[in-house]
Amino acid sequence: MYIFTCEPHLEAMLTCIYDAWASGKGHKNIRLKLEPVEQLTLFDEYIHVDPDPEKAEKVIRSVKQKISPRFYRDMAFTALAYEEDALDNIYRCMLLGFKFGPAVLQMVQYRDIMRNQLIRTRLGKEVNRFQEFLRFHQVGADLYVAHIEPKSRLAITLGPIFQDRMPSEYWAIIDDVHREAVIHPKDEPFYLRILTEEELFRLSETEQMNDAYTDLWKAFFRSIAIEERKNESLQRNLYPLWSRKHAVEFM
């Protein structure tokens, strides 16, 4: 088996798909995985792929023209997921897409299409959870910073949501797990930035700063609580413990 590996970024993943497709080794003899690969197997050959903008663009163009723009959007969304088989699943879905065309996403009789739908459904729920429970800290006079630790690389999906909610504010959403930051300058489009270790460390200090809004939210959270109706089991079901680390009301 030939296993093509790459960094967990969309450009690298599209390049990995291009190289695997063009390798001529046979689709059944190929697997795609994201780095770091946790456990190497003895009899497989691992092929590292570096990102190439031209190859990535060729994949995007081919998918949009020969399948559909919607198919590309769905696969790009799948690429954000943490599931170990997400990249290989995208590759398998593309094989089916080039064979059957735009209707392929409804062909749930194929295992790879069903698996893709399950990944996107799970990812969508994770995005909705952080959309609802994201907490900002005020830093200085006019900057708001929120930290998250999601399972998937979903920071970029939160950008449009909070740009619509807070268009005239300076804010940043920091993904502490994947070292990504969505930065929104006042009255301008947001952008994604990959953080260095030093930048991530310095930004982590923003949570130690108390501000009036944080104190006000904590007071509100305590005041509306009814001790006799407290249901921690239901609360954990609606708001899992792993996603609460940066929620100010639980700090």
Short mmCIF file of C-alpha atoms in Angstrom, two decimals:
data_model
loop_
_atom_site.label_atom_id
_atom_site.label_comp_id
_atom_site.label_asym_id
_atom_site.label_seq_id
_atom_site.Cartn_x
_atom_site.Cartn_y
_atom_site.Cartn_z
CA MET A 1 0.00 0.00 0.00
CA TYR A 2 1.21 3.51 -0.85
CA ILE A 3 0.29 6.09 1.78
CA PHE A 4 0.49 9.75 0.76
CA THR A 5 0.82 12.14 3.70
CA CYS A 6 0.65 15.92 4.03
CA GLU A 7 0.15 18.77 6.47
CA PRO A 8 -3.42 19.40 7.70
CA HIS A 9 -4.07 22.48 5.54
CA LEU A 10 -6.37 22.69 2.53
CA GLU A 11 -3.66 23.59 -0.01
CA ALA A 12 -1.47 20.69 1.13
CA MET A 13 -4.43 18.31 1.13
CA LEU A 14 -5.42 19.25 -2.41
CA THR A 15 -1.80 18.80 -3.52
CA CYS A 16 -1.75 15.39 -1.85
CA ILE A 17 -4.90 14.43 -3.76
CA TYR A 18 -3.31 15.60 -7.03
CA ASP A 19 -0.08 13.64 -6.48
CA ALA A 20 -1.92 10.49 -5.39
CA TRP A 21 -4.18 10.67 -8.45
CA ALA A 22 -1.25 11.29 -10.83
CA SER A 23 0.98 8.62 -9.30
CA GLY A 24 -0.47 5.85 -11.46
CA LYS A 25 -0.23 3.37 -8.59
CA GLY A 26 -3.91 2.42 -8.74
CA HIS A 27 -6.64 3.89 -6.53
CA LYS A 28 -7.06 0.64 -4.59
CA ASN A 29 -3.37 0.68 -3.67
CA ILE A 30 -3.43 4.26 -2.31
CA ARG A 31 -4.38 5.76 1.03
CA LEU A 32 -4.16 9.40 2.09
CA LYS A 33 -3.38 10.50 5.65
CA LEU A 34 -2.73 13.72 7.49
CA GLU A 35 0.48 14.33 9.39
CA PRO A 36 1.62 13.56 11.95
CA VAL A 37 1.00 9.87 11.30
CA GLU A 38 0.68 8.33 14.75
CA GLN A 39 1.71 4.78 13.92
CA LEU A 40 3.71 3.66 10.88
CA THR A 41 2.98 0.26 9.38
CA LEU A 42 5.76 -2.09 8.37
CA PHE A 43 4.92 -3.03 4.79
CA ASP A 44 3.50 0.28 3.53
CA GLU A 45 5.44 2.96 1.64
CA TYR A 46 4.94 6.50 2.95
CA ILE A 47 5.19 9.42 0.53
CA HIS A 48 5.30 12.94 1.97
CA VAL A 49 3.72 15.66 -0.18
CA ASP A 50 4.59 19.36 0.10
CA PRO A 51 1.91 21.96 -0.73
CA ASP A 52 1.94 23.28 -4.29
CA PRO A 53 -0.45 26.17 -5.15
CA GLU A 54 -0.58 25.26 -8.86
CA LYS A 55 -1.52 21.64 -8.22
CA ALA A 56 -4.09 22.67 -5.62
CA GLU A 57 -5.66 25.13 -8.07
CA LYS A 58 -5.86 22.42 -10.75
CA VAL A 59 -7.79 20.16 -8.37
CA ILE A 60 -10.18 22.97 -7.43
CA ARG A 61 -10.80 23.88 -11.06
CA SER A 62 -11.38 20.28 -12.12
CA VAL A 63 -13.79 19.56 -9.27
CA LYS A 64 -15.84 22.72 -9.85
CA GLN A 65 -16.04 22.21 -13.62
CA LYS A 66 -16.50 18.43 -13.84
CA ILE A 67 -18.56 17.84 -10.68
CA SER A 68 -19.97 21.04 -9.14
CA PRO A 69 -19.04 24.07 -6.99
CA ARG A 70 -21.28 22.70 -4.23
CA PHE A 71 -19.35 19.43 -4.21
CA TYR A 72 -16.11 21.38 -3.77
CA ARG A 73 -17.59 23.40 -0.88
CA ASP A 74 -18.71 20.22 0.86
CA MET A 75 -15.30 18.58 0.43
CA ALA A 76 -13.52 21.73 1.66
CA PHE A 77 -15.76 21.62 4.74
CA THR A 78 -14.92 17.94 5.28
CA ALA A 79 -11.23 18.87 5.14
CA LEU A 80 -11.64 20.73 8.45
CA ALA A 81 -12.68 17.59 10.34
CA TYR A 82 -10.43 15.82 12.83
CA GLU A 83 -11.41 12.29 11.75
CA GLU A 84 -8.35 10.26 10.76
CA ASP A 85 -9.94 9.11 7.50
CA ALA A 86 -11.25 12.54 6.41
CA LEU A 87 -8.63 13.16 3.69
CA ASP A 88 -8.87 9.65 2.27
CA ASN A 89 -12.65 9.95 2.31
CA ILE A 90 -12.46 13.17 0.26
CA TYR A 91 -10.29 11.34 -2.29
CA ARG A 92 -12.78 8.44 -2.55
CA CYS A 93 -15.71 10.85 -2.89
CA MET A 94 -13.91 12.66 -5.70
CA LEU A 95 -13.43 9.38 -7.54
CA LEU A 96 -17.17 8.83 -7.36
CA GLY A 97 -17.86 12.45 -8.24
CA PHE A 98 -15.86 12.33 -11.45
CA LYS A 99 -17.70 9.14 -12.36
CA PHE A 100 -21.30 10.13 -11.55
CA GLY A 101 -21.30 13.95 -11.59
CA PRO A 102 -23.13 16.48 -9.37
CA ALA A 103 -25.73 14.01 -8.07
CA VAL A 104 -23.06 11.94 -6.31
CA LEU A 105 -23.66 13.53 -2.88
CA GLN A 106 -27.13 11.96 -2.80
CA MET A 107 -25.82 8.47 -3.61
CA VAL A 108 -25.77 7.26 -0.02
CA GLN A 109 -25.72 3.65 -1.20
CA TYR A 110 -21.98 4.15 -1.54
CA ARG A 111 -20.13 3.73 1.75
CA ASP A 112 -17.77 6.66 1.12
CA ILE A 113 -20.65 9.09 0.47
CA MET A 114 -22.45 7.96 3.62
CA ARG A 115 -19.24 8.30 5.62
CA ASN A 116 -18.74 11.81 4.22
CA GLN A 117 -22.22 12.83 5.30
CA LEU A 118 -21.58 11.52 8.81
CA ILE A 119 -18.31 13.47 9.05
CA ARG A 120 -19.94 16.70 7.86
CA THR A 121 -22.91 16.24 10.20
CA ARG A 122 -20.63 15.76 13.19
CA LEU A 123 -18.48 18.73 12.15
CA GLY A 124 -21.55 20.90 11.68
CA LYS A 125 -22.67 20.15 15.24
CA GLU A 126 -19.23 21.11 16.55
CA VAL A 127 -19.32 24.41 14.63
CA ASN A 128 -22.81 25.17 16.01
CA ARG A 129 -21.66 24.45 19.54
CA PHE A 130 -18.79 26.95 19.38
CA GLN A 131 -20.98 29.44 17.55
CA GLU A 132 -23.38 29.37 20.50
CA PHE A 133 -20.90 29.19 23.38
CA LEU A 134 -17.96 31.32 22.21
CA ARG A 135 -16.85 33.76 24.93
CA PHE A 136 -14.88 36.95 24.27
CA HIS A 137 -12.58 38.76 26.70
CA GLN A 138 -12.08 42.49 26.36
CA VAL A 139 -8.41 43.39 26.00
CA GLY A 140 -7.64 47.08 26.28
CA ALA A 141 -10.22 49.57 25.12
CA ASP A 142 -11.44 48.10 21.85
CA LEU A 143 -10.17 44.55 21.26
CA TYR A 144 -12.11 41.35 21.99
CA VAL A 145 -10.35 37.98 22.08
CA ALA A 146 -11.89 34.50 22.33
CA HIS A 147 -10.00 31.23 22.83
CA ILE A 148 -11.29 27.84 21.73
CA GLU A 149 -9.97 24.28 21.78
CA PRO A 150 -12.02 22.43 19.15
CA LYS A 151 -11.43 18.93 17.88
CA SER A 152 -11.52 20.13 14.27
CA ARG A 153 -9.97 23.11 12.50
CA LEU A 154 -13.17 25.12 12.58
CA ALA A 155 -11.93 28.63 13.42
CA ILE A 156 -12.34 29.76 9.81
CA THR A 157 -16.03 28.76 9.85
CA LEU A 158 -16.69 31.12 12.79
CA GLY A 159 -15.29 34.13 10.93
CA PRO A 160 -18.35 34.92 8.76
CA ILE A 161 -20.72 34.40 11.72
CA PHE A 162 -19.02 36.90 14.03
CA GLN A 163 -18.17 39.31 11.22
CA ASP A 164 -21.91 39.61 10.74
CA ARG A 165 -22.53 39.98 14.47
CA MET A 166 -19.65 42.35 15.25
CA PRO A 167 -18.77 44.18 12.02
CA SER A 168 -17.48 47.35 13.67
CA GLU A 169 -15.32 45.76 16.38
CA TYR A 170 -11.74 44.56 16.53
CA TRP A 171 -11.83 40.90 17.52
CA ALA A 172 -9.84 37.68 17.25
CA ILE A 173 -10.78 34.02 17.67
CA ILE A 174 -7.80 31.90 18.71
CA ASP A 175 -7.67 28.14 18.18
CA ASP A 176 -5.19 27.02 20.84
CA VAL A 177 -5.08 23.43 19.56
CA HIS A 178 -4.30 24.06 15.89
CA ARG A 179 -2.48 27.40 16.35
CA GLU A 180 -4.85 29.28 14.06
CA ALA A 181 -6.36 32.73 14.54
CA VAL A 182 -9.23 34.47 12.79
CA ILE A 183 -8.48 38.21 12.91
CA HIS A 184 -11.13 40.84 12.24
CA PRO A 185 -10.05 44.49 11.84
CA LYS A 186 -12.78 47.05 12.41
CA ASP A 187 -15.13 47.40 9.40
CA GLU A 188 -12.92 45.15 7.25
CA PRO A 189 -13.02 41.48 6.15
CA PHE A 190 -11.58 38.89 8.53
CA TYR A 191 -8.54 36.76 7.66
CA LEU A 192 -6.93 33.56 8.89
CA ARG A 193 -3.43 33.53 10.36
CA ILE A 194 -1.21 30.62 11.44
CA LEU A 195 0.37 31.50 14.80
CA THR A 196 3.90 30.88 15.98
CA GLU A 197 4.51 29.31 19.40
CA GLU A 198 5.54 32.71 20.78
CA GLU A 199 2.42 34.44 19.43
CA LEU A 200 0.18 31.74 20.86
CA PHE A 201 1.86 32.04 24.27
CA ARG A 202 1.45 35.80 24.35
CA LEU A 203 -2.19 35.59 23.27
CA SER A 204 -2.92 32.99 25.96
CA GLU A 205 -2.25 35.69 28.56
CA THR A 206 -5.33 37.61 27.43
CA GLU A 207 -7.55 35.23 29.40
CA GLN A 208 -5.90 36.32 32.63
CA MET A 209 -7.22 39.84 32.18
CA ASN A 210 -10.49 40.63 33.93
CA ASP A 211 -12.91 43.05 32.34
CA ALA A 212 -16.31 44.47 33.18
CA TYR A 213 -18.17 42.37 30.62
CA THR A 214 -16.70 39.12 31.94
CA ASP A 215 -17.58 39.99 35.52
CA LEU A 216 -21.08 41.05 34.45
CA TRP A 217 -21.67 37.76 32.59
CA LYS A 218 -20.47 35.71 35.57
CA ALA A 219 -22.83 37.63 37.87
CA PHE A 220 -25.72 37.08 35.46
CA PHE A 221 -24.94 33.37 35.17
CA ARG A 222 -24.97 32.98 38.96
CA SER A 223 -28.08 35.10 39.51
CA ILE A 224 -30.35 33.19 37.10
CA ALA A 225 -29.31 29.76 38.39
CA ILE A 226 -31.92 27.84 40.41
CA GLU A 227 -30.04 25.48 42.71
CA GLU A 228 -33.03 23.18 43.25
CA ARG A 229 -33.40 22.61 39.48
CA LYS A 230 -29.71 22.04 38.80
CA ASN A 231 -29.22 19.13 36.36
CA GLU A 232 -25.53 18.56 35.69
CA SER A 233 -26.17 15.50 33.53
CA LEU A 234 -28.38 17.48 31.13
CA GLN A 235 -25.93 20.38 31.21
CA ARG A 236 -23.05 18.10 30.21
CA ASN A 237 -25.15 16.68 27.38
CA LEU A 238 -25.89 20.15 25.98
CA TYR A 239 -22.48 21.63 26.79
CA PRO A 240 -19.80 18.88 27.00
CA LEU A 241 -16.97 19.29 29.49
CA TRP A 242 -14.27 19.20 26.79
CA SER A 243 -15.67 22.36 25.16
CA ARG A 244 -16.00 24.41 28.39
CA LYS A 245 -12.37 25.18 29.12
CA HIS A 246 -12.55 28.79 27.91
CA ALA A 247 -16.14 29.54 28.98
CA VAL A 248 -15.83 32.32 31.53
CA GLU A 249 -18.85 31.21 33.60
CA PHE A 250 -17.09 27.89 34.42
CA MET A 251 -13.68 29.39 35.19
#
